[in-house]
């Protein structure tokens, strides 16, 4: 009687089954795809499972060695040696027309890669591996138009690229703090730099939730030397808070003294605040009018976290005002309640949709929650989570956030944001519209982000395979503040690539031609008198989840081996 053979997935010459796949496939700090079955076409079905950051588990070496000797009868995945790095791609169609010689060559490459991974795993046990212990790095500089050197041929060698550090106090572009009166009683705070660069492209930075334009000062001082740069505070955040109480409390009603110090806790709103709700649709409209009235020309928009969602939403609705969008760990969702335009019947049953003043039944709840999240110890704990490198000095960011929480309108603004409806477009819909409109997009994600995990960036990459994707490690949720040297270097190169209409290659690429799979570089720069290095992976147009699994395993193993030296 014939027994039904289990389908297996092939990783670098090593056969993996669902039983041990979870032990090998570690993606980043906190999540991994877990293979739990296959489709009728033999493709893996994966789900995300939480993982510990403390260690790497690997299947027993002898089991892998035995499986490596089995013959794999399925179609072999295609392989590219672009830039000297062998990378596994998606499996070719069954009728791919590959010659027997080509198939044999591909099979040999995978077997060779499998043996190399086995030796790495064996080296983990003995804490020694003669193949990776030596230093084989190539050094070369990036300055102006200096080109990149060739990528080393061995997979475990990482080419180092010397990039500029941040300008010193005297060399940076000066920053101006400004206010723009968008509507009566509603002033928007923003910062700008590089006003003298009259013929240079305009760049607009949008912050994440809870911060403001101050979070981009490292970009304004540096990129302001080459471009005209703005950073915006969203209404209800940063310094874009009301200058007077939008719904004052009537003291004759006997409200507590605690309410006297908080704005927006009254019964009737002022006329200018009657329809005010701090929603993502309001911020999208705010950005549109700011670009039209203050900047006055199409811009490159760069957004982090919430700012990434707003940047994409703005570009989808106003492609004529956008030259490109760069997403820095962009959150793919915002808002909990249904949108009144998309779901008018459902939204009728909602008792409150974020307009001011706060209803009486949520005032006490808002006070309790606000006391907790605005506590300095809570803010310090959040900063520890979002910054992967705890040696980064965040004192200035911390002080700015504390200043925001002490504003009398901050608590009601927070409640309005939390109860505001979702946008008229979802993140995926905005992404699809930008794709149809041909809006250039660039993805830059910190690998160790505990909030917007790398899997969300890969989802965008899967929907738009041609957009450049840069994975930065170590870096958390705010790479622009944690590793600003890297982000500024990548943004400069991306803008130059678009401004030259592709004649200048993208950052980290040797040629203007787009690579299909991936490359890995180690960017080195001087920070506070010492050298610091950050690994950056560029993912090409044919980079799949299987490529991600392989390269993630390689990167984790290489980092682990480096720590043993």
Short mmCIF file of N, CA and C in Angstrom, two decimals, residues 236-238 241-242 261-263 265 278 366 370 373-374 401-417:
data_model
loop_
_atom_site.label_atom_id
_atom_site.label_comp_id
_atom_site.label_asym_id
_atom_site.label_seq_id
_atom_site.Cartn_x
_atom_site.Cartn_y
_atom_site.Cartn_z
N UNK A 236 -4.13 68.80 17.07
CA UNK A 236 -4.37 67.99 18.25
C UNK A 236 -3.12 67.35 18.81
N UNK A 237 -1.96 67.57 18.17
CA UNK A 237 -0.71 66.99 18.63
C UNK A 237 0.40 68.04 18.52
N UNK A 238 1.56 67.72 19.12
CA UNK A 238 2.67 68.66 19.06
C UNK A 238 2.26 70.02 19.60
N UNK A 241 -2.08 72.69 19.00
CA UNK A 241 -3.22 72.57 19.91
C UNK A 241 -3.94 73.90 20.00
N UNK A 242 -5.22 73.89 20.37
CA UNK A 242 -5.99 75.15 20.41
C UNK A 242 -5.37 76.18 21.34
N UNK A 261 -8.87 72.60 35.02
CA UNK A 261 -7.57 72.67 34.38
C UNK A 261 -7.55 72.02 33.01
N UNK A 262 -8.65 71.43 32.59
CA UNK A 262 -8.72 70.72 31.31
C UNK A 262 -9.69 71.42 30.37
N UNK A 263 -9.26 71.57 29.14
CA UNK A 263 -10.12 72.18 28.12
C UNK A 263 -10.92 71.10 27.40
N UNK A 265 -13.97 70.03 28.30
CA UNK A 265 -14.80 69.23 29.20
C UNK A 265 -16.11 69.94 29.53
N UNK A 278 -10.42 65.26 15.73
CA UNK A 278 -9.04 65.01 15.31
C UNK A 278 -8.94 63.62 14.67
N UNK A 366 -11.64 59.41 30.54
CA UNK A 366 -10.54 60.11 29.89
C UNK A 366 -9.52 60.62 30.91
N UNK A 370 -5.76 59.32 30.88
CA UNK A 370 -4.77 60.35 30.59
C UNK A 370 -3.75 60.47 31.72
N UNK A 373 -1.22 57.50 31.03
CA UNK A 373 -0.33 57.54 29.86
C UNK A 373 0.51 58.79 29.82
N UNK A 374 0.10 59.86 30.51
CA UNK A 374 0.90 61.09 30.52
C UNK A 374 1.90 61.12 31.66
N UNK A 401 7.76 65.76 24.69
CA UNK A 401 6.51 65.04 24.91
C UNK A 401 5.88 65.47 26.23
N UNK A 402 6.69 65.64 27.27
CA UNK A 402 6.17 66.11 28.57
C UNK A 402 5.52 67.48 28.41
N UNK A 403 6.15 68.34 27.65
CA UNK A 403 5.59 69.68 27.42
C UNK A 403 4.23 69.61 26.74
N UNK A 404 4.07 68.68 25.79
CA UNK A 404 2.79 68.52 25.10
C UNK A 404 1.71 68.06 26.07
N UNK A 405 2.04 67.08 26.92
CA UNK A 405 1.03 66.52 27.83
C UNK A 405 0.56 67.54 28.86
N UNK A 406 1.34 68.58 29.12
CA UNK A 406 0.96 69.58 30.12
C UNK A 406 0.05 70.66 29.55
N UNK A 407 -0.22 70.64 28.25
CA UNK A 407 -1.14 71.60 27.66
C UNK A 407 -2.56 71.28 28.12
N UNK A 408 -3.37 72.28 28.48
CA UNK A 408 -4.73 72.00 28.99
C UNK A 408 -5.64 71.33 27.97
N UNK A 409 -5.33 71.43 26.68
CA UNK A 409 -6.17 70.81 25.66
C UNK A 409 -5.73 69.39 25.31
N UNK A 410 -4.64 68.91 25.90
CA UNK A 410 -4.06 67.63 25.49
C UNK A 410 -4.98 66.46 25.80
N UNK A 411 -5.62 66.42 26.97
CA UNK A 411 -6.44 65.28 27.36
C UNK A 411 -7.65 65.13 26.44
N UNK A 412 -8.38 66.23 26.19
CA UNK A 412 -9.55 66.15 25.31
C UNK A 412 -9.14 65.83 23.89
N UNK A 413 -7.99 66.35 23.44
CA UNK A 413 -7.51 66.04 22.10
C UNK A 413 -7.21 64.55 21.97
N UNK A 414 -6.60 63.98 23.01
CA UNK A 414 -6.31 62.54 23.01
C UNK A 414 -7.60 61.73 22.91
N UNK A 415 -8.62 62.10 23.68
CA UNK A 415 -9.89 61.38 23.63
C UNK A 415 -10.54 61.50 22.26
N UNK A 416 -10.47 62.69 21.66
CA UNK A 416 -11.03 62.88 20.33
C UNK A 416 -10.34 61.99 19.31
N UNK A 417 -9.01 61.88 19.41
CA UNK A 417 -8.25 61.04 18.49
C UNK A 417 -8.65 59.57 18.64
#
